[in-house]
Coordinates of C-alpha atoms and ligand atoms in Angstrom, one line a residue:
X1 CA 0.0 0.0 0.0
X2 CA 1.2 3.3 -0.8
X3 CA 0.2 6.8 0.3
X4 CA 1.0 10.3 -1.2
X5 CA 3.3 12.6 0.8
X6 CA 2.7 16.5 -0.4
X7 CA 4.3 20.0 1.1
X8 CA 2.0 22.2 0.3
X9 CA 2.4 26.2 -1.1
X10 CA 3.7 25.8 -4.5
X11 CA 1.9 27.5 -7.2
X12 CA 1.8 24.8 -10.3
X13 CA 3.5 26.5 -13.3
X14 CA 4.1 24.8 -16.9
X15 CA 2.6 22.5 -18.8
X16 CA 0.8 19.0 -18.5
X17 CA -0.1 16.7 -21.2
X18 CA -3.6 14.8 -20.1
X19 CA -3.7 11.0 -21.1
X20 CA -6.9 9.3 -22.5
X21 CA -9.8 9.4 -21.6
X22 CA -10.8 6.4 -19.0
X23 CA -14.4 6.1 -19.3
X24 CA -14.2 6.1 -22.9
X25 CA -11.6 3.3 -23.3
X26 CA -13.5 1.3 -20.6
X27 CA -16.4 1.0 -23.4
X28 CA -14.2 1.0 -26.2
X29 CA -11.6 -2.1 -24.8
X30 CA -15.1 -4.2 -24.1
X31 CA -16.2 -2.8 -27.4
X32 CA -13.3 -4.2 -29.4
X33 CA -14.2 -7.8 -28.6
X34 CA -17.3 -7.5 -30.8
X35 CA -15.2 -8.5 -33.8
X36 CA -12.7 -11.3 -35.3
X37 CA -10.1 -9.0 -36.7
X38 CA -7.4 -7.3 -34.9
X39 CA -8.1 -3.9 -33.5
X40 CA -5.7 -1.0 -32.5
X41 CA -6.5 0.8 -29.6
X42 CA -3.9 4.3 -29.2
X43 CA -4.0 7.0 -26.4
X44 CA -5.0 4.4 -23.9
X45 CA -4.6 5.4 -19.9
X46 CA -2.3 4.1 -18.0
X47 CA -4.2 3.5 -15.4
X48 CA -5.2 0.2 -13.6
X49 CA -8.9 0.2 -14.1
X50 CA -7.9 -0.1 -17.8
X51 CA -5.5 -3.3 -17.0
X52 CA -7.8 -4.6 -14.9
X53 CA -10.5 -4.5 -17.8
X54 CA -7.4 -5.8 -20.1
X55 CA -6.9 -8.6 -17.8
X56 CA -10.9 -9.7 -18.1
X57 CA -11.0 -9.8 -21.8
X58 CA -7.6 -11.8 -21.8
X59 CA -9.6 -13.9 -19.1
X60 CA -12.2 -14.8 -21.2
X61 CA -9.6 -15.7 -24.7
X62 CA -9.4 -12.7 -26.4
X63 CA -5.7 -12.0 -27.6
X64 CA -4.3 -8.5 -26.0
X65 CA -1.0 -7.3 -27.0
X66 CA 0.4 -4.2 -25.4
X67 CA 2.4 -2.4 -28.3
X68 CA 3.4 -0.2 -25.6
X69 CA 2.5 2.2 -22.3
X70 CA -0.4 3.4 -24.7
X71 CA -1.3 1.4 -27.4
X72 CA -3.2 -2.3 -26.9
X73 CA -3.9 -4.6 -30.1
X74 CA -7.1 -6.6 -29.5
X75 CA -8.0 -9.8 -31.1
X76 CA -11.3 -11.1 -30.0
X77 CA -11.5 -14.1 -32.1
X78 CA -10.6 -17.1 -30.1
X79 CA -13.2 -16.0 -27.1
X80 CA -14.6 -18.8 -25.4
X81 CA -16.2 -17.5 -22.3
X82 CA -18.9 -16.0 -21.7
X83 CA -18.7 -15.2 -18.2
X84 CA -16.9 -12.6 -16.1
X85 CA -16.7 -13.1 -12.3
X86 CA -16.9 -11.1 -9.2
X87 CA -13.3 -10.8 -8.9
X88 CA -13.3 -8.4 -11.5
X89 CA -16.8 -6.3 -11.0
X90 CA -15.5 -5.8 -7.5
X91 CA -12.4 -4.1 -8.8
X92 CA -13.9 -2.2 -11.9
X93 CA -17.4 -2.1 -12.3
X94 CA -17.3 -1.0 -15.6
X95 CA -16.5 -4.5 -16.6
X96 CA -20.3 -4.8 -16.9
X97 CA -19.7 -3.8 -20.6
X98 CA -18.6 -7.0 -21.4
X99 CA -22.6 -7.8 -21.4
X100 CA -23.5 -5.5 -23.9
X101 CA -20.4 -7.0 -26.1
X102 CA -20.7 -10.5 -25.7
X103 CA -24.8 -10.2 -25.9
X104 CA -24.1 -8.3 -28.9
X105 CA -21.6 -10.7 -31.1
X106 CA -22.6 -14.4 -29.3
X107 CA -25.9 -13.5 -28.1
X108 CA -25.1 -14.6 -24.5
X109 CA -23.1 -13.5 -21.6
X110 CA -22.8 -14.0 -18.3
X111 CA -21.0 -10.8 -15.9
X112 CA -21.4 -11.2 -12.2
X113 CA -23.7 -8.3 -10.6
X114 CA -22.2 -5.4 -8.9
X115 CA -22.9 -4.3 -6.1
X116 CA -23.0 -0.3 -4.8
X117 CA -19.8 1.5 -4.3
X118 CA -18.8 4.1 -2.4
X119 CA -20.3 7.0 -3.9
X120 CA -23.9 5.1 -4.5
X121 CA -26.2 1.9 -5.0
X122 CA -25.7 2.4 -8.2
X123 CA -28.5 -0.3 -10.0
X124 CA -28.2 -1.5 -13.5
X125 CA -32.2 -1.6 -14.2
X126 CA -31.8 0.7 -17.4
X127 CA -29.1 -1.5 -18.8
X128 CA -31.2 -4.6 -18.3
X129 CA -34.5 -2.7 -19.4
X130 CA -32.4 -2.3 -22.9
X131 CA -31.3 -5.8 -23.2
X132 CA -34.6 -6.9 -22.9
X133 CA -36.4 -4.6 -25.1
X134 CA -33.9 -6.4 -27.3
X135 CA -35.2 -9.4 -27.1
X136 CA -33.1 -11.1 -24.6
X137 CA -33.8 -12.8 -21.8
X138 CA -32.2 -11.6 -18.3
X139 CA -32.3 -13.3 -15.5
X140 CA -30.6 -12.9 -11.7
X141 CA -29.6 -16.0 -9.7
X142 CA -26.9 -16.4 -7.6
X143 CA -25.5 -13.0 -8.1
X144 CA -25.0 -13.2 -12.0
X145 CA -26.6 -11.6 -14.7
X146 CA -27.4 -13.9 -16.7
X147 CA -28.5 -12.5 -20.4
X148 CA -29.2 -14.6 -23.9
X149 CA -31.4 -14.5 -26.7
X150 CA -32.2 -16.6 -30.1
X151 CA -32.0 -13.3 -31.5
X152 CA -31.5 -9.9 -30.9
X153 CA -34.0 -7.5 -32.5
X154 CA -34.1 -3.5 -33.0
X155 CA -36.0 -2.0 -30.6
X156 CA -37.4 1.6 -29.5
X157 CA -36.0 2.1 -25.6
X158 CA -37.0 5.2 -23.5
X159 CA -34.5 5.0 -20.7
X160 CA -35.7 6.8 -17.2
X161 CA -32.5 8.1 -15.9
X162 CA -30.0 9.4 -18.2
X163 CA -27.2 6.7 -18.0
X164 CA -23.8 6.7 -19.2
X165 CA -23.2 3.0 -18.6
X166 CA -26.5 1.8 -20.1
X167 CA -26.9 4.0 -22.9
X168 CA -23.3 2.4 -24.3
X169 CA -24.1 -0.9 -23.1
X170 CA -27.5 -1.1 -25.5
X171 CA -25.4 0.8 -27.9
X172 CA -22.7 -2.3 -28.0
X173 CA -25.5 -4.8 -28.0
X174 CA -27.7 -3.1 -31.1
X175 CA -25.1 -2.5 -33.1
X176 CA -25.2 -6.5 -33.9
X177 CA -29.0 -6.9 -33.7
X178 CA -31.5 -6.8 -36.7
X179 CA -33.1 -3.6 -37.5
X180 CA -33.5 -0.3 -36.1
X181 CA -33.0 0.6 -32.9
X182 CA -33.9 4.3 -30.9
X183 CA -32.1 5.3 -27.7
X184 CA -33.9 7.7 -26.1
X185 CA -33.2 9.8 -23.5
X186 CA -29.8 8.7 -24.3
X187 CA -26.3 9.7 -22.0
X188 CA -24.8 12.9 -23.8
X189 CA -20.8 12.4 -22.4
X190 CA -18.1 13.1 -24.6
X191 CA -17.0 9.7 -23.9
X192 CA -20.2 8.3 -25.6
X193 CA -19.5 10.1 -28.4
X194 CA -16.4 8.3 -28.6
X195 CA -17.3 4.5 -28.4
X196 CA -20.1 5.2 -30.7
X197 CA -17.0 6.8 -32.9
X198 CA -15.2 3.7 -32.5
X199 CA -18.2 1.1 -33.1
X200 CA -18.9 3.2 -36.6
X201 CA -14.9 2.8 -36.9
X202 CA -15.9 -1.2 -36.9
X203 CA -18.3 -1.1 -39.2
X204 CA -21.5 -0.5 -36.9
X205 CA -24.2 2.3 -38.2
X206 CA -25.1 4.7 -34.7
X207 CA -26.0 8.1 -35.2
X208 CA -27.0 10.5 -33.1
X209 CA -24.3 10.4 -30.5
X210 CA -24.0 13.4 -28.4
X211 CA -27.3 13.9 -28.6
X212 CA -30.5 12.2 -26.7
X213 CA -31.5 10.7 -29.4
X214 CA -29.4 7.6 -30.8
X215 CA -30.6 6.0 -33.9
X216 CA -28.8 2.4 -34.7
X217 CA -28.9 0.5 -37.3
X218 CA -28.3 -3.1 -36.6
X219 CA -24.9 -5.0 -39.0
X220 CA -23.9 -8.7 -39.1
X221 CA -20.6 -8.4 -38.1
X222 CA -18.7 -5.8 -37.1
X223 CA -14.9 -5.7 -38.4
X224 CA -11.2 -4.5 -37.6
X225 CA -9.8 -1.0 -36.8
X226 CA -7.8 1.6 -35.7
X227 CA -8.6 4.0 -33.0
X228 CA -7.4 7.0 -31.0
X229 CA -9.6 7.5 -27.4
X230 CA -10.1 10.9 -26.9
X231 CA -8.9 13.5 -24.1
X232 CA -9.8 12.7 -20.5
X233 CA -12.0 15.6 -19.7
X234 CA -12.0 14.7 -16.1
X235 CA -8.2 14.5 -15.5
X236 CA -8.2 17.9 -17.4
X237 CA -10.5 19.7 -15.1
X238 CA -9.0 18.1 -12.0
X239 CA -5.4 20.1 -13.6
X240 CA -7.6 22.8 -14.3
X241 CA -8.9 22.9 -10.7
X242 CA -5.3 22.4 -9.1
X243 CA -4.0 25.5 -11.5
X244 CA -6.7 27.8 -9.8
X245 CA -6.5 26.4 -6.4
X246 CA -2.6 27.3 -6.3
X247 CA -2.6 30.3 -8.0
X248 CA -0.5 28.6 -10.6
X249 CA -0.4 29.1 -14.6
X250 CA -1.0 26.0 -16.1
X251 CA -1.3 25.3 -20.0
X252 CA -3.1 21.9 -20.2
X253 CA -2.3 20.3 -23.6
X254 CA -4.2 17.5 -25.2
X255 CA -7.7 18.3 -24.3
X256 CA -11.0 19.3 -25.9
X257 CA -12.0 22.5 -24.7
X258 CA -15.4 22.0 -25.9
X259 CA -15.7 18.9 -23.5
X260 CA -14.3 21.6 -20.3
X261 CA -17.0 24.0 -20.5
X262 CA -18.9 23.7 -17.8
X263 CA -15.4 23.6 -15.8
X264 CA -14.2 26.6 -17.6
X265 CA -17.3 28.4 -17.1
X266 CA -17.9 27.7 -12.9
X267 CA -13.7 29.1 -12.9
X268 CA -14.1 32.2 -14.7
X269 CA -17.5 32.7 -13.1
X270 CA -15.2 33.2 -9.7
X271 CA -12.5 35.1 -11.2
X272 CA -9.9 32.7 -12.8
X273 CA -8.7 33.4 -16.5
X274 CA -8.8 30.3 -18.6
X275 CA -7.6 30.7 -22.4
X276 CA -8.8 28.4 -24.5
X277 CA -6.5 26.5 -28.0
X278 CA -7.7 24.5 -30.4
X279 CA -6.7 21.5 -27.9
X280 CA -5.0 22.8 -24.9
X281 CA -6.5 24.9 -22.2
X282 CA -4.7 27.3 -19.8
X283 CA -5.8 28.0 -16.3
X284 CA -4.3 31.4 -14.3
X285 CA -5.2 31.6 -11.2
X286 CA -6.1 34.9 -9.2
X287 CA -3.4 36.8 -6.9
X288 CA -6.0 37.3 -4.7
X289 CA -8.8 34.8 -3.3
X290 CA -11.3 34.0 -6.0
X291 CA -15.1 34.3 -5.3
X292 CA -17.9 32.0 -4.2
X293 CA -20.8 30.4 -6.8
X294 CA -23.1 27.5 -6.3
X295 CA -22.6 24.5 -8.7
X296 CA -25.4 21.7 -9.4
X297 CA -24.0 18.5 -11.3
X298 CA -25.7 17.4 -13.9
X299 CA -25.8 15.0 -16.9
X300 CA -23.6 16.3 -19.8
X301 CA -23.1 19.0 -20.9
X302 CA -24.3 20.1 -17.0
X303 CA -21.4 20.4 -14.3
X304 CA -19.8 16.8 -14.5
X305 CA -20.5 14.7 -10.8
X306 CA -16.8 13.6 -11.5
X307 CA -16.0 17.0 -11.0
X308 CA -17.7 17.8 -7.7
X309 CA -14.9 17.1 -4.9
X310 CA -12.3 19.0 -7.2
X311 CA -14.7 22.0 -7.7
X312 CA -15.8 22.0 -3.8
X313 CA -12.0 21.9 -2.9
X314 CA -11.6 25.0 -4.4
X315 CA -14.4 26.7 -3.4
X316 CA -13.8 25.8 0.0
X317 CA -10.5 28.2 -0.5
X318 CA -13.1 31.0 -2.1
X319 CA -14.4 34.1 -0.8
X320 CA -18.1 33.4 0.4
X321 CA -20.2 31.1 0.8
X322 CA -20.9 28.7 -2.0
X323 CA -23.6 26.0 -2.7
X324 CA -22.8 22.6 -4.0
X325 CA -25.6 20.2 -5.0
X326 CA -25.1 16.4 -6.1
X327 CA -27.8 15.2 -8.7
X328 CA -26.3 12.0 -9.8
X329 CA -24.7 10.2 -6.9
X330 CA -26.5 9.6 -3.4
X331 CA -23.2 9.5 -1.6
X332 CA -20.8 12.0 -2.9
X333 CA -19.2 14.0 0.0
X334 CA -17.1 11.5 2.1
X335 CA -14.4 13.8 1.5
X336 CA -15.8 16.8 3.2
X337 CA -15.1 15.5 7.2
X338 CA -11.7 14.7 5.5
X339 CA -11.6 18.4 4.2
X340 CA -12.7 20.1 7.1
X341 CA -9.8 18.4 9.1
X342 CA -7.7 20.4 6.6
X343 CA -9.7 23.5 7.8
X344 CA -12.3 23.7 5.3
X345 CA -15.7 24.6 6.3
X346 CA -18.2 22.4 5.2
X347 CA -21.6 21.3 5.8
X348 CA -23.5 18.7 4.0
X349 CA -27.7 19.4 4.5
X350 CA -28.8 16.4 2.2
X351 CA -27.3 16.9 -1.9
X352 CA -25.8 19.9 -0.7
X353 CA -23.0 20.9 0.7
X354 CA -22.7 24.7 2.3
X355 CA -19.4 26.1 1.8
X356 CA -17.6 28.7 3.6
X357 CA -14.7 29.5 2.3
X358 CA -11.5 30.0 4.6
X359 CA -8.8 31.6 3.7
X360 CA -5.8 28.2 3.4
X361 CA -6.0 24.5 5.1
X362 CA -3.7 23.4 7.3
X363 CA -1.5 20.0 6.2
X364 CA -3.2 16.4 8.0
X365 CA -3.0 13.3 7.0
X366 CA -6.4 12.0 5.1
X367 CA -7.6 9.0 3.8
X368 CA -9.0 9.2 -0.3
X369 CA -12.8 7.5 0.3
X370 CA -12.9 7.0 -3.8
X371 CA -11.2 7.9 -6.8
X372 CA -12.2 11.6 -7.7
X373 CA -12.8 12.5 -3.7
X374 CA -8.6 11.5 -3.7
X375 CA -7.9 13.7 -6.3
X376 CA -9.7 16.6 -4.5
X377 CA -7.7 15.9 -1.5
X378 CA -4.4 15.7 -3.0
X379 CA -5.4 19.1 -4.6
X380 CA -5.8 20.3 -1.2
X381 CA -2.7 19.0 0.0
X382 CA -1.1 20.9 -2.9
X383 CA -2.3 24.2 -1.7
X384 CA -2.6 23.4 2.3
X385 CA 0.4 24.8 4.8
X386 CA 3.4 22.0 5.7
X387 CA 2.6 18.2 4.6
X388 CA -0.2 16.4 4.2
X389 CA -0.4 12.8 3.7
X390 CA -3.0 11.2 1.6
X391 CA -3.7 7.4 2.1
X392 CA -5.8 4.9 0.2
X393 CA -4.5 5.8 -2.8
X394 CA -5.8 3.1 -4.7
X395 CA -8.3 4.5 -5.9
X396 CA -6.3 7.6 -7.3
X397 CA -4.5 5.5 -9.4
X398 CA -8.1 3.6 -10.9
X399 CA -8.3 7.1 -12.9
X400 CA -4.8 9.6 -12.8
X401 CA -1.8 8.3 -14.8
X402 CA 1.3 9.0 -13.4
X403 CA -0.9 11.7 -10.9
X404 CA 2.4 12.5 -8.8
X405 CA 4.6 12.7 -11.7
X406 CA 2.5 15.1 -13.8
X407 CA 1.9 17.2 -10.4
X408 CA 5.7 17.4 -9.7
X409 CA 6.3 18.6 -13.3
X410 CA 4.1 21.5 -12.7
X411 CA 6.6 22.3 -9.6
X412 CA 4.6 20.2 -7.0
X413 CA 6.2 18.6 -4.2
X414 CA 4.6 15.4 -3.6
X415 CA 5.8 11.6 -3.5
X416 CA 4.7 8.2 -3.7
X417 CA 5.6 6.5 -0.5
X418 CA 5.1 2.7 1.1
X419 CA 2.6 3.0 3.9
X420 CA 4.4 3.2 7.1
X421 CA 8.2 3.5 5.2
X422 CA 9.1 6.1 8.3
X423 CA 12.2 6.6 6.1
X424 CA 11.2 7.0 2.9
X425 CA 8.6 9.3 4.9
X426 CA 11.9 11.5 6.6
X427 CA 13.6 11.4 3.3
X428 CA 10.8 13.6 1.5
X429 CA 11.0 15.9 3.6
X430 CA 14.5 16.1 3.9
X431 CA 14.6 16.9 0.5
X432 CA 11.9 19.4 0.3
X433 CA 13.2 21.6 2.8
X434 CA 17.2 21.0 1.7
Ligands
LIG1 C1 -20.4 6.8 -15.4 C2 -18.9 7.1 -15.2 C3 -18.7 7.7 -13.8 C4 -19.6 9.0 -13.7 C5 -21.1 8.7 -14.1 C6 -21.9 9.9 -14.2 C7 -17.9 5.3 -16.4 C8 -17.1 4.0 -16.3 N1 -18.2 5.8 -15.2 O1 -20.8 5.9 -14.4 O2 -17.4 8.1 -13.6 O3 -19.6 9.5 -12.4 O4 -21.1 8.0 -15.4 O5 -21.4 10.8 -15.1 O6 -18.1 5.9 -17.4 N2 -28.8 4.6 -12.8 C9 -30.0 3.9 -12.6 N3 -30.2 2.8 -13.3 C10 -29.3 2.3 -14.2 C11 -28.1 3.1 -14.4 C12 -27.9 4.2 -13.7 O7 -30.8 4.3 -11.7 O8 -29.6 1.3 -14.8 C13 -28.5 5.9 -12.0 C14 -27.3 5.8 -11.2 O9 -27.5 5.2 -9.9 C15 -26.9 7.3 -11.1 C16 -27.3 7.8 -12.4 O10 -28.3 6.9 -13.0 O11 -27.7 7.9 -10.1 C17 -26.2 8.0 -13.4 O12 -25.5 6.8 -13.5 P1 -24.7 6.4 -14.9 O13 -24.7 7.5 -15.8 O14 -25.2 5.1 -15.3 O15 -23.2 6.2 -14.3 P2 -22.2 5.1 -14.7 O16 -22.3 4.7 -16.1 O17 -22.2 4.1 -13.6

């Protein structure tokens, strides 16, 4: 186990270059099973959700080949399982898109049912609702989703909640069923966009994407390609976010700025500059404190839930009180008694949390309770006085590449160290202040 060790107080300066984008590769690896042929996958994360996912696919036959730290070749061919277990749900729930895939191309599949997480119960009614209205049978025993069908059939699906997960999981699945089928209601993330990008890359015929309204028209087989995943939109705001916080100058290459909107909007709204390239994005932050707002996350292109620990974080730092209110996720704000043991001030009064903001945090040691919450803290610990130690960091690195070197790059001081390694603890800090 390892933790992160950060002094605090240095304003990031320079220039990062973000990685792929995670949730789109999640869809996009289970994606590329859905053919015979060899596909190419570039601009993949390094991150171990994605090797975890890797790991399932080789589990179940398919041929992965890692060309290198960011390129995987895919051969989905020799498959001969159907079934992914618990093991790997537990670790990456995402693996559930293996359903839509194998459904899709064999017209069965088996994927163990996941439980809640930490941020939420999470259920997976809309992505079962879609298989169904597919024309395949899904049945629960024994803590397995158990899905087939003679055949799969276009269908028109209304989903009730806007869902990332389920609207690409029926997405995978149509693609290789007879006829026409309409998504509506559909998830809008950029990251849809992209495995839809990448299906039509194979051969499959979605339009639509991006909007709520996805149109698929079903093809036998799907065949061999090559694909570059797209910008992680999340890693970039969570750069963004740490530029501001610090009072840095950051220039964030290999992004989207269309897909950072709502993040560029909430940090000009408080008095940060943000300049915007064709595909980098540069954050200055203010000399003096920046200003309080309320925030609401929503669905794309509303303020990403992803987002919300990062953007609190800041505000917490803000002049004001600010409002933050969680739409998506029933359990969102772990972080906050971590937070306010920094010497944020923060109350949580149901969705919301009520923010006033101090004027610094003090350095403590903190435990990450998930992935994005972790990356709020260490952006905390970036901009808090003396050293802060950030544990559970696990989850961190399910979704930052190389999070502590990037960070140091930008003139952070932060290390990766073994849990309870006093020396390599001592040593850190030795350095720092030498
Ligand atoms: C994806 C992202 C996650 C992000 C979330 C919302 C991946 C791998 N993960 O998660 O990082 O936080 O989108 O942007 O891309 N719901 C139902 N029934 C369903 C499905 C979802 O009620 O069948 C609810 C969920 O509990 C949640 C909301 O719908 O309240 C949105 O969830 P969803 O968009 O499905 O999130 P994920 O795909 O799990």
């Amino acid at each position: 186990m390892d933790q992160y060790v950060i002094k605090g107080g240095c304003p990031l300066q320079g220039e990062v270059v973000i990685s792929g984008a995670k949730n789109a590769a999640l869809g996009i690896l289970a994606a590329a099973i859905m053919t015979d042929e060899t596909v190419i996958i570039d601009n993949l994360p390094d991150v171990n959700d994605i090797n975890v996912l890797l790991q399932a696919i080789e589990e179940i036959g398919a041929i992965v080949e890692r060309v290198d730290r960011h390129t995987v070749k895919i051969n989905g061919s020799q498959i001969t399982g159907m079934s992914i277990d618990y093991e790997f749900i537990k670790k990456i729930r995402a693996s559930y898109y293996l359903l839509g895939a194998l459904l899709g191309k064999y017209r069965k599949a088996q994927v163990a049912l996941p439980g809640g997480c930490n941020i939420g119960s999470r259920p997976i009614d809309q992505h079962i609702k879609g298989f169904r209205a597919l024309g395949a049978q899904v049945k629960i025993e024994q803590g397995m989703i158990d899905t087939k069908a003679e055949k799969l059939v276009g269908s028109h699906i209304y989903m009730d909640v806007v869902s990332v997960g389920a609207t690409i999981n029926v997405m995978m699945a149509a693609s290789l069923a007879e006829g026409k089928t309409i998504i509506e209601n559909a998830a809008k993330e950029p990251h849809i966009v992209d495995v839809a990008n990448f299906l039509n890359s194979m051969g499959a015929n979605i339009k639509g994407a991006g909007t709520d309204v996805i149109r698929i028209k079903g093809v036998p087989s799907l065949h061999g390609t090559e694909y570059s995943i797209i910008p992680d939109q999340i890693e970039a705001g969570t750069f963004m976010v740490a530029a501001a916080a610090t009072k840095g100058d950051v220039l964030i290459k290999n992004v989207i700025p269309k897909h950072l909107e709502a993040i560029s909007a909430k940090l000009v709204e408080i008095g940060a500059k943000v300049v915007e390239y064709d595909d980098a994005v540069r954050v200055i932050g203010a000399k003096e404190r920046l200003g309080s707002t309320h925030v609401k996350t929503l669905p794309y292109p509303g303020f990403p839930t992803d987002m919300q620990p990062q953007i609190a974080t800041l505000l917490a730092l803000s002049e004001g009180t600010s409002i933050v209110t969680e739409s998506i996720f029933e359990n969102r704000f772990k972080y906050v008694a971590e937070l306010n043991r920094m010497g944020a001030s923060i109350t949580v009064e149901g969705n919301s949390a009520v923010i006033d903001g101090v004027e610094g945090f003090t350095g403590a040691s903190v435990s990450a309770p998930d992935l994005r919450a972790g990356a709020a803290l260490v952006v905390a610990g970036l901009v808090a006085e003396g050293y802060t130690i950030v544990d559970q960091i696990q989850y961190i690195e399910r979704g930052y590449e190389a999070f502590e070197d990037k960070m140091n790059g930008l003139g952070a001081k932060m290390k990766k160290v073994p849990v309870d390694d006093e020396k390599e603890l001592q040593k850190f800090m030795l350095q720092v202040i030498g």
